[in-house]
PDB file of C-alpha atoms and ligand atoms in Angstrom:
ATOM      1  CA  MET A   1      30.545 134.279-150.893  1.00 84.00           C
ATOM      2  CA  LEU A   2      32.342 137.399-152.181  1.00 84.00           C
ATOM      3  CA  ASP A   3      35.691 135.739-151.357  1.00 90.00           C
ATOM      4  CA  LEU A   4      34.646 132.723-153.393  1.00 90.00           C
ATOM      5  CA  LEU A   5      33.803 134.948-156.355  1.00 89.00           C
ATOM      6  CA  TYR A   6      37.134 136.812-156.170  1.00 91.00           C
ATOM      7  CA  ASN A   7      39.104 133.559-155.932  1.00 89.00           C
ATOM      8  CA  ARG A   8      37.305 131.441-158.538  1.00 88.00           C
ATOM      9  CA  ARG A   9      39.229 131.394-161.830  1.00 88.00           C
ATOM     10  CA  SER A  10      38.896 129.125-164.858  1.00 87.00           C
ATOM     11  CA  ILE A  11      41.242 126.160-164.467  1.00 93.00           C
ATOM     12  CA  ARG A  12      42.444 124.497-167.649  1.00 94.00           C
ATOM     13  CA  LYS A  13      45.156 122.255-166.156  1.00 93.00           C
ATOM     14  CA  TYR A  14      44.192 119.513-163.705  1.00 90.00           C
ATOM     15  CA  LYS A  15      45.984 116.943-161.555  1.00 90.00           C
ATOM     16  CA  SER A  16      45.207 113.310-162.311  1.00 88.00           C
ATOM     17  CA  ALA A  17      43.901 112.819-158.729  1.00 88.00           C
ATOM     18  CA  GLU A  18      40.334 111.543-158.680  1.00 85.00           C
ATOM     19  CA  ILE A  19      37.615 113.602-157.007  1.00 88.00           C
ATOM     20  CA  GLU A  20      36.377 111.902-153.816  1.00 89.00           C
ATOM     21  CA  GLN A  21      32.885 110.409-153.956  1.00 88.00           C
ATOM     22  CA  ASP A  22      31.573 112.687-151.163  1.00 93.00           C
ATOM     23  CA  LYS A  23      32.634 115.768-153.163  1.00 92.00           C
ATOM     24  CA  ILE A  24      30.959 114.407-156.300  1.00 89.00           C
ATOM     25  CA  GLU A  25      27.817 113.850-154.225  1.00 89.00           C
ATOM     26  CA  LYS A  26      27.958 117.477-152.990  1.00 92.00           C
ATOM     27  CA  LEU A  27      28.405 118.733-156.564  1.00 89.00           C
ATOM     28  CA  ILE A  28      25.360 116.721-157.662  1.00 88.00           C
ATOM     29  CA  GLN A  29      23.299 118.065-154.745  1.00 87.00           C
ATOM     30  CA  SER A  30      24.285 121.640-155.626  1.00 87.00           C
ATOM     31  CA  ALA A  31      23.224 121.115-159.258  1.00 82.00           C
ATOM     32  CA  LEU A  32      19.885 119.632-158.180  1.00 85.00           C
ATOM     33  CA  LEU A  33      19.268 122.610-155.873  1.00 83.00           C
ATOM     34  CA  ALA A  34      19.610 125.138-158.730  1.00 77.00           C
ATOM     35  CA  PRO A  35      16.549 127.297-159.342  1.00 74.00           C
ATOM     36  CA  SER A  36      14.861 126.974-162.745  1.00 81.00           C
ATOM     37  CA  SER A  37      12.200 128.802-164.735  1.00 76.00           C
ATOM     38  CA  ARG A  38       8.733 127.955-163.354  1.00 77.00           C
ATOM     39  CA  ASN A  39      10.554 125.348-161.230  1.00 81.00           C
ATOM     40  CA  ARG A  40      10.269 122.866-164.110  1.00 80.00           C
ATOM     41  CA  LYS A  41      13.806 121.525-163.629  1.00 82.00           C
ATOM     42  CA  PRO A  42      14.554 120.624-167.276  1.00 76.00           C
ATOM     43  CA  VAL A  43      18.244 119.975-166.575  1.00 72.00           C
ATOM     44  CA  GLU A  44      19.548 116.424-166.170  1.00 74.00           C
ATOM     45  CA  ILE A  45      23.129 115.542-165.339  1.00 72.00           C
ATOM     46  CA  ILE A  46      25.382 112.809-166.718  1.00 69.00           C
ATOM     47  CA  VAL A  47      28.597 114.449-165.432  1.00 60.00           C
ATOM     48  CA  VAL A  48      27.760 116.417-168.531  1.00 49.00           C
ATOM     49  CA  VAL A  49      24.900 118.941-167.941  1.00 73.00           C
ATOM     50  CA  MET A  50      22.063 118.591-170.446  1.00 53.00           C
ATOM     51  CA  ALA A  51      18.548 120.007-170.591  1.00 58.00           C
ATOM     52  CA  ASP A  52      15.263 118.748-172.052  1.00 64.00           C
ATOM     53  CA  SER A  53      13.922 121.458-174.378  1.00 69.00           C
ATOM     54  CA  ALA A  54      10.473 119.800-174.300  1.00 74.00           C
ATOM     55  CA  VAL A  55      10.222 120.520-170.550  1.00 74.00           C
ATOM     56  CA  SER A  56      11.039 124.220-170.669  1.00 69.00           C
ATOM     57  CA  ASP A  57      11.713 126.997-173.183  1.00 76.00           C
ATOM     58  CA  MET A  58      14.194 128.448-170.669  1.00 75.00           C
ATOM     59  CA  CYS A  59      16.708 125.606-171.048  1.00 81.00           C
ATOM     60  CA  THR A  60      19.642 127.896-171.816  1.00 85.00           C
ATOM     61  CA  GLN A  61      19.015 129.993-168.710  1.00 86.00           C
ATOM     62  CA  ASP A  62      18.319 126.991-166.476  1.00 86.00           C
ATOM     63  CA  SER A  63      21.414 125.137-167.721  1.00 87.00           C
ATOM     64  CA  SER A  64      23.571 128.218-167.185  1.00 88.00           C
ATOM     65  CA  ILE A  65      22.373 128.519-163.579  1.00 89.00           C
ATOM     66  CA  VAL A  66      23.204 124.859-162.905  1.00 87.00           C
ATOM     67  CA  ALA A  67      26.612 125.302-164.551  1.00 89.00           C
ATOM     68  CA  THR A  68      27.378 128.404-162.495  1.00 92.00           C
ATOM     69  CA  ILE A  69      26.299 126.782-159.232  1.00 93.00           C
ATOM     70  CA  LEU A  70      28.461 123.755-160.077  1.00 92.00           C
ATOM     71  CA  GLN A  71      31.484 126.007-160.643  1.00 93.00           C
ATOM     72  CA  LEU A  72      30.964 127.839-157.343  1.00 94.00           C
ATOM     73  CA  THR A  73      30.385 124.590-155.431  1.00 95.00           C
ATOM     74  CA  ALA A  74      33.554 123.136-157.001  1.00 94.00           C
ATOM     75  CA  GLU A  75      35.518 126.193-155.814  1.00 94.00           C
ATOM     76  CA  SER A  76      34.053 125.878-152.299  1.00 95.00           C
ATOM     77  CA  LEU A  77      35.228 122.227-152.218  1.00 95.00           C
ATOM     78  CA  GLY A  78      38.796 123.189-153.176  1.00 95.00           C
ATOM     79  CA  LEU A  79      38.350 122.032-156.786  1.00 95.00           C
ATOM     80  CA  GLY A  80      38.993 123.913-160.026  1.00 95.00           C
ATOM     81  CA  SER A  81      36.538 124.172-162.897  1.00 94.00           C
ATOM     82  CA  CYS A  82      36.095 125.572-166.392  1.00 94.00           C
ATOM     83  CA  TRP A  83      33.079 126.127-168.641  1.00 93.00           C
ATOM     84  CA  VAL A  84      33.618 124.461-172.040  1.00 92.00           C
ATOM     85  CA  GLN A  85      31.142 125.864-174.543  1.00 90.00           C
ATOM     86  CA  LEU A  86      29.406 123.452-176.950  1.00 88.00           C
ATOM     87  CA  ARG A  87      26.391 125.240-178.453  1.00 85.00           C
ATOM     88  CA  GLY A  88      27.487 127.076-181.605  1.00 89.00           C
ATOM     89  CA  ARG A  89      30.960 125.491-181.597  1.00 93.00           C
ATOM     90  CA  LYS A  90      32.490 122.842-183.891  1.00 95.00           C
ATOM     91  CA  THR A  91      35.140 120.144-183.373  1.00 94.00           C
ATOM     92  CA  SER A  92      38.468 120.445-185.213  1.00 96.00           C
ATOM     93  CA  ALA A  93      36.964 118.092-187.839  1.00 96.00           C
ATOM     94  CA  GLY A  94      34.096 120.547-188.418  1.00 97.00           C
ATOM     95  CA  VAL A  95      31.377 118.479-186.690  1.00 96.00           C
ATOM     96  CA  PRO A  96      29.030 120.568-184.481  1.00 94.00           C
ATOM     97  CA  SER A  97      30.276 119.988-180.908  1.00 92.00           C
ATOM     98  CA  GLU A  98      26.755 119.246-179.608  1.00 90.00           C
ATOM     99  CA  GLU A  99      26.290 116.582-182.309  1.00 92.00           C
ATOM    100  CA  TYR A 100      29.680 115.023-181.519  1.00 93.00           C
ATOM    101  CA  LEU A 101      28.885 114.799-177.794  1.00 91.00           C
ATOM    102  CA  ALA A 102      25.348 113.512-178.388  1.00 91.00           C
ATOM    103  CA  ASP A 103      26.835 110.619-180.412  1.00 93.00           C
ATOM    104  CA  LEU A 104      29.568 109.976-177.865  1.00 91.00           C
ATOM    105  CA  LEU A 105      27.258 109.912-174.823  1.00 90.00           C
ATOM    106  CA  ASN A 106      24.123 108.553-176.437  1.00 91.00           C
ATOM    107  CA  ILE A 107      22.117 111.673-175.576  1.00 90.00           C
ATOM    108  CA  PRO A 108      18.450 111.598-176.734  1.00 90.00           C
ATOM    109  CA  SER A 109      17.558 114.145-179.445  1.00 88.00           C
ATOM    110  CA  ASN A 110      15.197 116.142-177.175  1.00 86.00           C
ATOM    111  CA  PHE A 111      18.206 117.184-175.064  1.00 84.00           C
ATOM    112  CA  SER A 112      20.564 119.991-175.968  1.00 83.00           C
ATOM    113  CA  VAL A 113      23.931 120.319-174.273  1.00 83.00           C
ATOM    114  CA  GLU A 114      24.782 123.851-173.220  1.00 83.00           C
ATOM    115  CA  ALA A 115      28.279 123.255-171.876  1.00 84.00           C
ATOM    116  CA  ILE A 116      30.664 120.825-170.281  1.00 90.00           C
ATOM    117  CA  ILE A 117      31.835 121.907-166.833  1.00 92.00           C
ATOM    118  CA  ALA A 118      35.309 120.466-166.399  1.00 92.00           C
ATOM    119  CA  ILE A 119      36.014 119.854-162.691  1.00 93.00           C
ATOM    120  CA  GLY A 120      39.127 118.502-160.982  1.00 93.00           C
ATOM    121  CA  TYR A 121      42.041 119.248-158.686  1.00 95.00           C
ATOM    122  CA  LYS A 122      43.839 122.418-159.814  1.00 95.00           C
ATOM    123  CA  ASP A 123      47.268 122.042-161.396  1.00 96.00           C
ATOM    124  CA  GLU A 124      47.680 125.778-161.988  1.00 96.00           C
ATOM    125  CA  THR A 125      47.099 128.840-159.799  1.00 95.00           C
ATOM    126  CA  PRO A 126      45.825 131.827-161.729  1.00 94.00           C
ATOM    127  CA  THR A 127      45.784 135.012-159.657  1.00 95.00           C
ATOM    128  CA  SER A 128      42.594 135.895-157.791  1.00 94.00           C
ATOM    129  CA  TYR A 129      40.620 138.959-158.760  1.00 91.00           C
ATOM    130  CA  THR A 130      40.985 142.073-156.594  1.00 92.00           C
ATOM    131  CA  LYS A 131      38.563 144.930-155.990  1.00 91.00           C
ATOM    132  CA  ASP A 132      40.839 147.159-158.114  1.00 94.00           C
ATOM    133  CA  SER A 133      40.327 144.855-161.117  1.00 91.00           C
ATOM    134  CA  LEU A 134      36.546 145.392-161.140  1.00 89.00           C
ATOM    135  CA  ASP A 135      35.237 147.556-163.993  1.00 90.00           C
ATOM    136  CA  TYR A 136      32.893 149.952-162.193  1.00 89.00           C
ATOM    137  CA  LYS A 137      32.272 151.750-165.534  1.00 88.00           C
ATOM    138  CA  LYS A 138      29.835 148.929-166.298  1.00 88.00           C
ATOM    139  CA  VAL A 139      27.631 149.885-163.355  1.00 86.00           C
ATOM    140  CA  HIS A 140      24.837 152.431-163.828  1.00 82.00           C
ATOM    141  CA  PHE A 141      22.375 153.653-161.252  1.00 84.00           C
ATOM    142  CA  ASN A 142      18.679 154.143-162.046  1.00 87.00           C
ATOM    143  CA  LYS A 143      19.279 154.611-165.795  1.00 88.00           C
ATOM    144  CA  TYR A 144      22.017 154.005-168.371  1.00 87.00           C
ATOM    145  CA  SER A 145      24.575 156.816-168.297  1.00 85.00           C
ATOM    146  CA  VAL A 146      27.569 157.456-170.617  1.00 82.00           C
TER     147      VAL A 146
HETATM  148  C1  LIG B 201      29.468 131.126-171.736  1.00 62.21           C
HETATM  149  C2  LIG B 201      30.934 130.823-171.502  1.00 62.21           C
HETATM  150  C3  LIG B 201      31.620 130.060-172.418  1.00 62.21           C
HETATM  151  C4  LIG B 201      32.959 129.723-172.186  1.00 62.21           C
HETATM  152  N1  LIG B 201      33.575 128.877-173.046  1.00 62.21           N
HETATM  153  C5  LIG B 201      34.838 128.480-172.782  1.00 62.21           C
HETATM  154  C6  LIG B 201      35.468 127.504-173.600  1.00 62.21           C
HETATM  155  O1  LIG B 201      34.860 126.960-174.529  1.00 62.21           O
HETATM  156  N2  LIG B 201      36.750 127.140-173.299  1.00 62.21           N
HETATM  157  C7  LIG B 201      37.439 127.686-172.228  1.00 62.21           C
HETATM  158  O2  LIG B 201      38.590 127.324-172.017  1.00 62.21           O
HETATM  159  N3  LIG B 201      36.856 128.604-171.420  1.00 62.21           N
HETATM  160  C8  LIG B 201      35.585 128.999-171.648  1.00 62.21           C
HETATM  161  N4  LIG B 201      34.959 129.881-170.816  1.00 62.21           N
HETATM  162  C9  LIG B 201      35.704 130.461-169.658  1.00 62.21           C
HETATM  163  C10 LIG B 201      36.025 131.945-169.906  1.00 62.21           C
HETATM  164  O3  LIG B 201      37.036 132.043-170.882  1.00 62.21           O
HETATM  165  C11 LIG B 201      36.461 132.553-168.564  1.00 62.21           C
HETATM  166  O4  LIG B 201      35.414 132.429-167.628  1.00 62.21           O
HETATM  167  C12 LIG B 201      36.823 134.027-168.723  1.00 62.21           C
HETATM  168  O5  LIG B 201      37.971 134.194-169.530  1.00 62.21           O
HETATM  169  C13 LIG B 201      37.103 134.694-167.366  1.00 62.21           C
HETATM  170  O6  LIG B 201      38.138 134.012-166.695  1.00 62.21           O
HETATM  171  P1  LIG B 201      37.875 133.406-165.241  1.00 62.21           P
HETATM  172  O7  LIG B 201      36.847 132.302-165.376  1.00 62.21           O
HETATM  173  O8  LIG B 201      39.210 132.878-164.782  1.00 62.21           O
HETATM  174  O9  LIG B 201      37.343 134.511-164.379  1.00 62.21           O
HETATM  175  C14 LIG B 201      33.630 130.219-171.024  1.00 62.21           C
HETATM  176  C15 LIG B 201      32.920 131.012-170.103  1.00 62.21           C
HETATM  177  C16 LIG B 201      31.591 131.293-170.328  1.00 62.21           C
HETATM  178  C17 LIG B 201      30.836 132.081-169.278  1.00 62.21           C
END
């Protein structure tokens, strides 16, 4: 698991090769296995992850867990991925990104879209993280220390 975390990097350039159906199935299973607040499972998946705010007030957290699990599963399957933020962002034409996507994908108004997780075969190889690159200054024991 630690190896996976060191090696996973955001991939913004993909090959045109399609992802095999069995890998897509594994990605879907991993998303459906994600834990959620009070186990209410408000997140539904279109290939785009979206969550029903009427089901849980923890949609942001639950969606983020699904998104993270998807990224780690993608890495474990030899695929690249990148989080594309929607909430709070606008398109180049100034339309809120969530609104644009809701129109495009016919998403009901009770759903909010946290992010798109782009997944595909990597066409770039960013360097892996190393232990030396970790910022241990951010770690405090027992209480915050300066
Ligand atoms: C909440 C969140 C929002 C992000 N939004 C974007 C985005 O809109 N576009 C993008 O290219 N990358 C986005 N990223 C990816 C980050 O830029 C990336 O994870 C960070 O620079 C660290 O690089 P790494 O993923 O290679 O470790 C986002 C990541 C997170 C966690």
